[in-house]
XYZ file of C-alpha atoms in Angstrom:
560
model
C 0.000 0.000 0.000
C 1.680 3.233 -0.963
C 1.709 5.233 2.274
C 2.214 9.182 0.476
C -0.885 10.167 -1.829
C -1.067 13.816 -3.140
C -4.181 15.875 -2.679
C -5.630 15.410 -5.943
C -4.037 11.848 -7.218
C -1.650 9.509 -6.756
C 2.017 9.356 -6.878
C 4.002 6.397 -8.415
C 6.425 4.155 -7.025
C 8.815 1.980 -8.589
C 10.494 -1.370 -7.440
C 13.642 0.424 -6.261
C 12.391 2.382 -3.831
C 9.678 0.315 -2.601
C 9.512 -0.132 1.418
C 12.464 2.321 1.878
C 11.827 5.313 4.292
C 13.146 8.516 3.003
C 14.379 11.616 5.281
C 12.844 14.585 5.092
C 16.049 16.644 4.077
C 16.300 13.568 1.261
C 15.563 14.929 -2.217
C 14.093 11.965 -4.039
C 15.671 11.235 -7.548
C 13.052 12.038 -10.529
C 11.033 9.123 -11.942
C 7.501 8.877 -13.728
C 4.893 9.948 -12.097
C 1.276 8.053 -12.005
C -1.748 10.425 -11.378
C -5.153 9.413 -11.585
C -7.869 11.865 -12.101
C -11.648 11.506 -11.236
C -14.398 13.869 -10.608
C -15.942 14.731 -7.255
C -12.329 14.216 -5.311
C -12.887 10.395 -6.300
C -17.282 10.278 -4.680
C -19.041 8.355 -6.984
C -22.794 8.192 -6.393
C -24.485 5.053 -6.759
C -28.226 4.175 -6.838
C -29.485 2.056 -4.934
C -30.745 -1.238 -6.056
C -33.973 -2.566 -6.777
C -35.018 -4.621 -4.352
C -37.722 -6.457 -6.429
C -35.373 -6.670 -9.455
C -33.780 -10.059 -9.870
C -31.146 -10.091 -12.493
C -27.929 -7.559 -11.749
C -28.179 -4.861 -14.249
C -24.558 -4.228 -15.948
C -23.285 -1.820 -13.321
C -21.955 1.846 -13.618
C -19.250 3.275 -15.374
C -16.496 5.040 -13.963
C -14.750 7.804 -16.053
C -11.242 9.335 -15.448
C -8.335 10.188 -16.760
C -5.184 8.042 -16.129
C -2.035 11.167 -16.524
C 1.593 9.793 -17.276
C 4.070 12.438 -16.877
C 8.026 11.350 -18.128
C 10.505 13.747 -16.455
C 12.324 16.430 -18.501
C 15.889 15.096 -19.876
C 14.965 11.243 -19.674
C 14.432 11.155 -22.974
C 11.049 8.207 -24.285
C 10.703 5.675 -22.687
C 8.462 1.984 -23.532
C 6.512 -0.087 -21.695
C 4.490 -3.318 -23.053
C 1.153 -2.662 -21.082
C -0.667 0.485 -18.833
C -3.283 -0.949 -16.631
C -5.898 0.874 -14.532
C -8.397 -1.309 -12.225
C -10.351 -0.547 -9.069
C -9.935 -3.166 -6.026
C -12.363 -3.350 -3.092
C -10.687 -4.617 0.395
C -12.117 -5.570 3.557
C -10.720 -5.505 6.737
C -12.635 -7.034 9.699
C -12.099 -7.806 13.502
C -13.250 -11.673 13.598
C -12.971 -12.266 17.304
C -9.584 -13.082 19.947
C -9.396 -15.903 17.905
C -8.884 -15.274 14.062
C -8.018 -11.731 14.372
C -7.997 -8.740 11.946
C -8.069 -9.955 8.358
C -7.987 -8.621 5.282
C -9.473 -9.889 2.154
C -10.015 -8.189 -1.874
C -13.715 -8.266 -2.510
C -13.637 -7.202 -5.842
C -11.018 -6.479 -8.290
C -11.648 -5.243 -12.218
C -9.090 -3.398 -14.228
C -8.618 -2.523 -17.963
C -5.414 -2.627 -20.041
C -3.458 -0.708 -23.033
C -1.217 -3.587 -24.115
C 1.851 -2.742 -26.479
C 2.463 -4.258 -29.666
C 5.940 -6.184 -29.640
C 7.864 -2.734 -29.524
C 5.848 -1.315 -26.714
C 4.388 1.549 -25.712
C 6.421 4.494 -26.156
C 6.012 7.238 -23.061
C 7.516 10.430 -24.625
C 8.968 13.126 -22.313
C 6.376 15.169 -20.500
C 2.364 14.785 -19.830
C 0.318 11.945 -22.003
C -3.173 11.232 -20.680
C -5.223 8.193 -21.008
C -8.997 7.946 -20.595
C -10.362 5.297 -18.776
C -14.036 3.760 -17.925
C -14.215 0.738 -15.271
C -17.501 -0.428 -14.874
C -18.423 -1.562 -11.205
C -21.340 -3.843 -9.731
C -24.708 -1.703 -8.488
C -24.331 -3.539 -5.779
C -20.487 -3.671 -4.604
C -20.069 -2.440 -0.925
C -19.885 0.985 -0.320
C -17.060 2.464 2.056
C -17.495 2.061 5.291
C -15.334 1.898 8.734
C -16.100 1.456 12.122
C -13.422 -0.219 15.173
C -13.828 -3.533 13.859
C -14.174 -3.404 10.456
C -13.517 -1.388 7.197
C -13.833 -1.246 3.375
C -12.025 0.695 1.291
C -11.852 1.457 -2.859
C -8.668 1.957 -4.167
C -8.061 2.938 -8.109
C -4.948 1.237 -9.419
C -2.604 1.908 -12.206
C 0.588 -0.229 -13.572
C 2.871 0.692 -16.357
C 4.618 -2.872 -17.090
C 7.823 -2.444 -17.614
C 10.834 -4.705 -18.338
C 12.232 -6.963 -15.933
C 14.604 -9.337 -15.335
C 12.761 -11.399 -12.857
C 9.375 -12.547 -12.041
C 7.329 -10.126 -10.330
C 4.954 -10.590 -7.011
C 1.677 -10.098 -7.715
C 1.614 -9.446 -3.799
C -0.427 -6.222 -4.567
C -3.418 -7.620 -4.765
C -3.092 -10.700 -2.646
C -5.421 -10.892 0.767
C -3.502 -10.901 3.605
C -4.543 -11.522 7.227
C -3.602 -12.367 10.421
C -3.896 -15.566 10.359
C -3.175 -18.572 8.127
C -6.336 -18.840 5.339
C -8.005 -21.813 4.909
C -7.414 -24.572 2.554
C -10.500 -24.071 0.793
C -13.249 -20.936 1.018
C -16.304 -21.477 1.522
C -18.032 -20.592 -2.361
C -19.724 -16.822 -1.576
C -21.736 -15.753 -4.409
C -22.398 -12.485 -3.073
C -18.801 -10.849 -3.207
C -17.610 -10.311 -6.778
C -14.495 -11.492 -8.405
C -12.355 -10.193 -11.184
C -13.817 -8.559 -14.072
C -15.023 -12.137 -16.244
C -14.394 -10.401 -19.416
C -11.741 -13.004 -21.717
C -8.390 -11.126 -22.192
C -9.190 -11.590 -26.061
C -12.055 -9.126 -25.080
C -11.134 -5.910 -27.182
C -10.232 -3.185 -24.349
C -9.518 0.114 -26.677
C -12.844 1.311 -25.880
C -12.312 1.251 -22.171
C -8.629 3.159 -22.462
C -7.370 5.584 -25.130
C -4.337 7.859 -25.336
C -6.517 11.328 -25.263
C -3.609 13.957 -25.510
C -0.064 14.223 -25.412
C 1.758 17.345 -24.325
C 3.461 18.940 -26.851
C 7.317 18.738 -26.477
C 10.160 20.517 -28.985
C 11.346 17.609 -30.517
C 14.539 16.192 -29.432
C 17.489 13.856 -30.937
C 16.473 10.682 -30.007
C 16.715 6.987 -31.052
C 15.842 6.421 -34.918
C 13.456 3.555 -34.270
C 11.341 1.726 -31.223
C 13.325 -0.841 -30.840
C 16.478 1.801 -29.704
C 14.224 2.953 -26.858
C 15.223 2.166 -23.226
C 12.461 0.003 -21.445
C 11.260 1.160 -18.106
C 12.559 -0.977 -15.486
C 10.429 -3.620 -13.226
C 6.659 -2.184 -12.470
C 5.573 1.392 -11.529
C 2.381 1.232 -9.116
C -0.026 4.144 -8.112
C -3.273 4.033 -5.987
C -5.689 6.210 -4.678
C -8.761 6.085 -2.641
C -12.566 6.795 -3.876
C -15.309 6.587 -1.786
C -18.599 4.731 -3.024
C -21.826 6.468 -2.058
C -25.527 4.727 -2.247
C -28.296 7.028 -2.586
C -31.937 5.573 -1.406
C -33.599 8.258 -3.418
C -35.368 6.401 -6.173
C -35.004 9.697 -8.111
C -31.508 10.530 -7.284
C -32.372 13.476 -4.937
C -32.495 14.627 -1.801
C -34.178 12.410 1.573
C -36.686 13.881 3.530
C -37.406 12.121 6.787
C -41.395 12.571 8.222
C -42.634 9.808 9.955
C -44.818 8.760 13.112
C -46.178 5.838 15.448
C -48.967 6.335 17.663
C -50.516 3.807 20.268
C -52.076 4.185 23.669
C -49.875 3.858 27.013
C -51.674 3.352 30.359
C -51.115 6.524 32.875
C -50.496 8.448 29.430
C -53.387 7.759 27.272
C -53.226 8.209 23.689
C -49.528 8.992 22.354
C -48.027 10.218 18.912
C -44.508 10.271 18.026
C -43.389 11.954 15.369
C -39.654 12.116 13.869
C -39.407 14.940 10.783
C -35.784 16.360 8.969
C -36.063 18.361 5.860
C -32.842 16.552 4.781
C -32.405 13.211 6.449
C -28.736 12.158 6.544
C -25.851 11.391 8.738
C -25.594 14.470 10.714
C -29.102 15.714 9.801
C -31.061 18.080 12.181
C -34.013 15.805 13.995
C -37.012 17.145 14.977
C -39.239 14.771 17.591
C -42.736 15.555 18.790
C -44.299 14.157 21.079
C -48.157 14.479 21.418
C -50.295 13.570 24.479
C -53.817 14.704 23.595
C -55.350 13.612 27.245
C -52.807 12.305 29.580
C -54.082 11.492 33.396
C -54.597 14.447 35.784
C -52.203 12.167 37.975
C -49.672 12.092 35.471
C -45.923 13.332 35.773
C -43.530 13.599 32.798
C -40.040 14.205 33.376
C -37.584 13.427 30.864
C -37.928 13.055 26.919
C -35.083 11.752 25.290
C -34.603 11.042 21.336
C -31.510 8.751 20.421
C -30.472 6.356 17.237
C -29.440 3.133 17.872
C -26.784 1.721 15.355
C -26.674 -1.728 14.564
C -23.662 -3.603 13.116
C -23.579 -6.867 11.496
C -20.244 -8.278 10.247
C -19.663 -11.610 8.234
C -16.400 -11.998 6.426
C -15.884 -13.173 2.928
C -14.505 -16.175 4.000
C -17.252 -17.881 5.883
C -20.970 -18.851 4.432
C -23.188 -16.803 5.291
C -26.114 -19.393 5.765
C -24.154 -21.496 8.192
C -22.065 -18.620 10.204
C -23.277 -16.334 12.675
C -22.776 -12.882 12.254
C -20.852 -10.523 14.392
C -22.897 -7.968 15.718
C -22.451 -4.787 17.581
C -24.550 -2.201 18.610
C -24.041 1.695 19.803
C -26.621 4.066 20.353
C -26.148 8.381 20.540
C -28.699 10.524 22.009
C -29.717 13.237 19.256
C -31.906 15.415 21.709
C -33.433 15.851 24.975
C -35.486 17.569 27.023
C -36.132 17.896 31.385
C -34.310 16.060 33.719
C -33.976 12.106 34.234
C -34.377 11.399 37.997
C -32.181 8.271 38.816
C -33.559 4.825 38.875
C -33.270 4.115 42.190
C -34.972 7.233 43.869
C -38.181 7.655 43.829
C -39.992 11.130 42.195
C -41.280 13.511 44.790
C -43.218 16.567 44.735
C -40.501 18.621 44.211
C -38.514 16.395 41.437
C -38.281 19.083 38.022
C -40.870 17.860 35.501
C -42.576 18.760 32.003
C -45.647 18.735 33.143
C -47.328 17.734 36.152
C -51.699 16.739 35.968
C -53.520 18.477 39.481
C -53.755 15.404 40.921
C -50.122 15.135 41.102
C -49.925 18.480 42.700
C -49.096 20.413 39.444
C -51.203 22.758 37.530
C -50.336 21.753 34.360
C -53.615 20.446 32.504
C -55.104 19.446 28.814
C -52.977 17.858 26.283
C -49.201 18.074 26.415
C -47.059 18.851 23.121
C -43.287 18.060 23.457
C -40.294 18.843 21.084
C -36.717 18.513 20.889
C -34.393 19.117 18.525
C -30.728 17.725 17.659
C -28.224 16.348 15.493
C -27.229 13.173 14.582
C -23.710 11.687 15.172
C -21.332 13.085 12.183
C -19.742 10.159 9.704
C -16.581 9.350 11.963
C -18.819 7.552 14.309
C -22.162 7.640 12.907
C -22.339 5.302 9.574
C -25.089 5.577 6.357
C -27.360 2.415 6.512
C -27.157 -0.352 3.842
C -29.206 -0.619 1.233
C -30.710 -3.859 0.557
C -29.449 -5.890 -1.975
C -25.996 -4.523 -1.340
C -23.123 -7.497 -1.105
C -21.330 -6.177 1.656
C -19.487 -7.952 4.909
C -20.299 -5.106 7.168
C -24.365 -3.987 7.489
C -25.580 -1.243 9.287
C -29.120 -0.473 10.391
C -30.382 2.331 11.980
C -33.512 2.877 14.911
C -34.846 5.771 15.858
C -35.929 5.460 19.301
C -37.536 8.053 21.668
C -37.978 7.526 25.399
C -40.262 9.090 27.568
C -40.229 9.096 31.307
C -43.094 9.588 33.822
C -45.279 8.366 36.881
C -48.635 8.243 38.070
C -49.841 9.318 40.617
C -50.315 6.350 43.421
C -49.050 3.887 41.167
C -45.909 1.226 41.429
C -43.785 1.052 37.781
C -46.259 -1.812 37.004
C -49.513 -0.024 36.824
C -50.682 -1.242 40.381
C -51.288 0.629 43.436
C -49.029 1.184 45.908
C -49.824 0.620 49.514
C -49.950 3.983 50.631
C -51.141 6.628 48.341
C -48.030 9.232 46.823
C -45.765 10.089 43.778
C -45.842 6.981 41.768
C -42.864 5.367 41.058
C -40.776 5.925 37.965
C -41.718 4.713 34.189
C -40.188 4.611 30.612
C -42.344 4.739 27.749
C -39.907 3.503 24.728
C -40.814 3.742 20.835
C -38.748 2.817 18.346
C -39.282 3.293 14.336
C -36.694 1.291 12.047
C -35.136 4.544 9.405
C -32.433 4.455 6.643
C -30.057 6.775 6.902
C -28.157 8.393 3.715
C -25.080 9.050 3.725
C -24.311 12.756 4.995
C -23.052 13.412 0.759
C -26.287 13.505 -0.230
C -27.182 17.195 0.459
C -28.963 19.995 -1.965
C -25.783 21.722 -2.496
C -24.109 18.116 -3.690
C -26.923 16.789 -5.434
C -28.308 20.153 -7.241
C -24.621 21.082 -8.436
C -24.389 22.807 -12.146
C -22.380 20.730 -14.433
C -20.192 22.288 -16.782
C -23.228 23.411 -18.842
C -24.623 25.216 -16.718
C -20.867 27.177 -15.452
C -20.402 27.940 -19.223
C -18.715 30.781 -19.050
C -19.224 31.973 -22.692
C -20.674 34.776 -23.346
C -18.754 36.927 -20.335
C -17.997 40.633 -20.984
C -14.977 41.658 -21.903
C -14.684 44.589 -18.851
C -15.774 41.222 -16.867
C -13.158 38.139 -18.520
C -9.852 39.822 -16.917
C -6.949 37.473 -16.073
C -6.102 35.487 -12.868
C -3.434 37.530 -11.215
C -0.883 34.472 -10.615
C -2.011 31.681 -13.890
C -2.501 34.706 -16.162
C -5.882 32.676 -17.393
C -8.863 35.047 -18.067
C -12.009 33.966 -16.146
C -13.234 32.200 -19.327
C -10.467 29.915 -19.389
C -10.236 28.687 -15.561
C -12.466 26.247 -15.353
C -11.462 22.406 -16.923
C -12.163 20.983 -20.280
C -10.517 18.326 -20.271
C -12.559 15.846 -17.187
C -15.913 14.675 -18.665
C -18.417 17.826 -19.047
C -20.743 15.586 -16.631
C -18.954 16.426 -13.390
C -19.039 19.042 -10.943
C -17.121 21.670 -12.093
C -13.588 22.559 -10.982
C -10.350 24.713 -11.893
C -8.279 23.501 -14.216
C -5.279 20.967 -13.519
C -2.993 21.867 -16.138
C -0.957 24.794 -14.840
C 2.947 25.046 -14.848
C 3.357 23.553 -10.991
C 6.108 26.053 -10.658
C 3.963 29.002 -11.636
C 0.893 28.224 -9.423
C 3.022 26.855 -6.836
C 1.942 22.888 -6.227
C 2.518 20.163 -7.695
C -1.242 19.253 -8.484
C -1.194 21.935 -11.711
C -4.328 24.410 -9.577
C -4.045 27.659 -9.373
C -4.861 28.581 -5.722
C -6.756 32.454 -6.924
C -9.053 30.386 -9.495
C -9.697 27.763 -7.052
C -11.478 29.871 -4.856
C -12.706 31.798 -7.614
C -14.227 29.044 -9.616
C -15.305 26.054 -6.442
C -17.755 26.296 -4.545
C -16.338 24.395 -1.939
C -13.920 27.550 -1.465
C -16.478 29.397 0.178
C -17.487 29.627 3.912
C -21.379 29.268 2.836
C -20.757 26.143 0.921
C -19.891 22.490 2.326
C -20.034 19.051 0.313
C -21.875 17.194 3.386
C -23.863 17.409 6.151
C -20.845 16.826 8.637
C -19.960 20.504 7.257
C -17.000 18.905 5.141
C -15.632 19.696 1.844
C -15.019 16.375 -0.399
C -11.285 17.306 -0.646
C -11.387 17.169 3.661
C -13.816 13.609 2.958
C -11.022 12.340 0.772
C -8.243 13.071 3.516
C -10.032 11.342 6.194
C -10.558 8.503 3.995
C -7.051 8.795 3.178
C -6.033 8.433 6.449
C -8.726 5.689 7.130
C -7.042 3.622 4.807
C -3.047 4.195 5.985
C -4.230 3.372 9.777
C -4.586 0.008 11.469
C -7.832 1.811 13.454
C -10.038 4.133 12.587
C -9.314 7.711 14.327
C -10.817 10.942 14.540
C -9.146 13.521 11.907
C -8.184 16.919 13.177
C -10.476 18.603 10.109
C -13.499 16.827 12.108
C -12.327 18.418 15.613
C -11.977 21.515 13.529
C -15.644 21.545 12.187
C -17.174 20.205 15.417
C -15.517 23.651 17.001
C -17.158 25.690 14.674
C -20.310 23.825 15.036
C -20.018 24.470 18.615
C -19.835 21.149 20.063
C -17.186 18.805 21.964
C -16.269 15.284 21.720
């Protein structure tokens, strides 16, 4: 697993320097760099699946841009075959007795292979489109202390080499020794089925080449020096489902009434305008004629989080799963006397019927309001009909608790008439919860399309004070005119000063996400800070909390 990523790709790393640690003074020698590019910071937004449809429709395409840049003075250089796949890995916590292991759930890649020559990679920047096509129902990333998937994209250039090669890259590995044989799983996918006769030019295509003062050089292919061994580059994605049959945005507005005895009729009712991780929960709760001897203290709203985890390894009709539960309180309102004293007079309540010695009287209307747990604890539920080791449901459970007047915690009378003793009223109401992506400001983006930015005055079209570009010419034409827009890449690194080609004026001129009023998810992250986390996720043994989410939480005025 490379262990350095840049912001916006990948960088590559070849056989020589593989598993060496390099000092920060160090200056590393030149050598080809690998960079894949994607849109949306590498969030790709699935639908979710049918769950009356039988047959596996043929999946969704992935589009990027594979970039190959040859340092200045090395002259071409051949290859016989560029490959760029997507793996899926998961690791899971089976217990004191297996331990972690890791295992590739899916793997699918596509490939450019050279004629006998090669490929020749000329000095400077040559870009390669590239479409994978992925299950609609492949796991989407997840992590919690005991388990994790992660998406990487892949690229190779295949080089020559004097020796076999490990293929170690993609190989499971785990903490234990694996079984002889693995139990057949027909839920986890395998590599891409597709014959290597299959013709692959559709699926990857040399798209543009920079242009590059020609040089003396060797007369034919055969004089060109081979790149040595394999160069490898990864970076992460992040696979979103969205349960919107349309695409959109979730609303959450949904009740359950019934009748309680001391309380008399009840209705809950749980509402959010835009029901996600980290959405804003409304809970009423409705009393139309509780008992004049009625006292309610406490009304607490929480969301219990259920985790079910079966690795690839075992069958899931014969194995147990490994479940885990934890449960966050979203809102509350009063104060909950402890168990084990019993209510007086004087104990702080909601309401309180006349008989109870309050004055409170008629129906009772209770809300709260509060937030759900942000993505680094609190996880999007699975969609059914996902193939995935690690499940997650969600229940929405408000508590209510109260006493009647004269009354034990059973309904009967106690021997001497006074403050009853203490009750819970619980209701619970099964949700699905989106991931905290799926927003308005994500969902309703402009595509390129819409950003045109023909047709700009001329007193209006004035150049970027550091890339020289005139506002017409910022944004990118090069990524598929699908995606959300976003500066262009391209830019001398020395003149915009980084290495990832974006000029830092048009970035905030031209992205949204540049601008305090304008965050990629509900967690009140931008999908460049989502990417970094993930990042992070994926170089850790554990899962940990990133220093952009303390950072937010601040801001959002709360405290872990």
């Amino acid at each position: 697993m490379l262990r350095f990523l840049s912001p916006n790709g990948s960088r590559s790393q070849s056989p020589a320097h593989q598993g060496r640690s390099t000092s920060r003074r160090a200056h590393p020698k030149p050598s080809i760099r690998i960079v894949h590019h994607v849109p949306s910071y590498g969030s790709i937004f699935l639908e979710a699946p049918d769950p009356v449809e039988e047959t596996v429709k043929a999946g969704r395409e992935v589009n990027g841009e594979l970039e190959i840049i040859v340092p200045d003075g090395w002259g071409p250089k051949r290859c016989k075959a560029i490959r760029v796949g997507i793996k899926s890995l998961a690791k899971l916590d089976m217990g004191p007795e297996r331990g972690w292991e890791e295992d590739k759930i899916f793997h699918r890649e596509v490939e450019l292979h050279g004629v006998e020559e090669g490929i020749i990679l000329h000095e400077g920047t040559q870009r390669f489109d590239f479409v994978l096509v992925i299950p609609d129902v492949l796991a989407p990333h997840d992590w919690h202390p005991n388990g994790r998937v992660s998406h990487f994209l892949t690229a190779e250039i295949e080089g020559l080499s004097s020796e076999p090669t490990s293929s170690g890259w993609f190989s499971p590995s785990t903490s234990r020794p694996s079984s002889p044989k693995l139990p057949p799983n027909p839920t986890f996918f395998d590599n891409d089925p597709t014959p290597p006769s299959a013709p692959i030019s559709t699926s990857m295509k040399i798209t543009w080449q920079e242009p590059r003062t020609p040089r003396a050089g060797p007369s034919s292919p055969s004089a060109v020096e081979w790149v040595k061994g394999t160069l490898k580059a990864q970076r992460t994605i992040m696979l979103l489902y969205n349960p919107d049959p349309n695409g959109g945005v979730t609303s959450l507005d949904v009740e359950k009434g019934g009748d309680a005895p001391g309380l008399g009729p009840f209705n809950m009712r749980w509402a959010a305008e835009v029901w996600t991780v980290c959405a804003l929960l409304l809970t009423r709760v409705t009393l139309p004629n509780p008992s004049p001897a009625t006292t309610i203290f406490f009304v607490r709203t929480a969301l219990t989080q259920t985790t079910s985890i079966i690795s690839p390894r075992d069958d899931p009709d014969t194995t147990p799963p490994l479940i885990s539960t934890r449960q966050f309180t979203i809102s509350a309102r009063g104060i909950c006397p402890p168990a084990h004293i019993r209510p007086s007079k004087e104990t702080a309540s909601i309401w309180r019927g006349p008989v109870a010695g309050g004055q409170s009287d008629g129906s009772s209307l209770i809300e709260t309001t509060g937030r759900l747990p942000d993505d680094a604890i609190g996880r999007p539920s699975t969609l059914p009909n996902v193939s995935t080791p690690i499940r997650v449901t969600h229940t929405l459970l408000t508590e209510l608790w109260f006493s009647v007047y004269g009354e034990d915690q059973h309904g009967n009378p106690l021997p001497q008439p006074g403050q009853g003793r203490l009750r819970v009223l619980k209701i619970e109401k099964p949700v699905v919860v989106p991931s905290c992506a799926f927003i308005p400001e994500v969902l309703n983006l402009p595509t390129y399309e819409a950003v045109s930015t023909t047709g700009i005055p001329a007193h209006q079209d004035t150049p970027c004070s550091l890339c020289r570009r005139p506002l017409s010419d910022q944004l990118c034409r090069d990524c598929p005119r699908t995606t959300v827009p976003h500066p262009r890449h391209d830019n001398d690194p020395k003149l915009v000063g980084n290495a990832r080609g974006v000029c830092p004026l048009c970035e905030v001129r031209t992205l949204p996400t540049r601008t305090a009023e304008w965050k990629s998810c509900a967690c009140g992250m931008d999908l460049e800070d989502m990417q970094e986390r993930m990042r992070n996720t994926a170089l850790n043994d554990e899962p940990s909390v990133n220093p952009v989410d303390l950072k937010i939480e601040e801001e959002r005025g709360r405290r872990r």
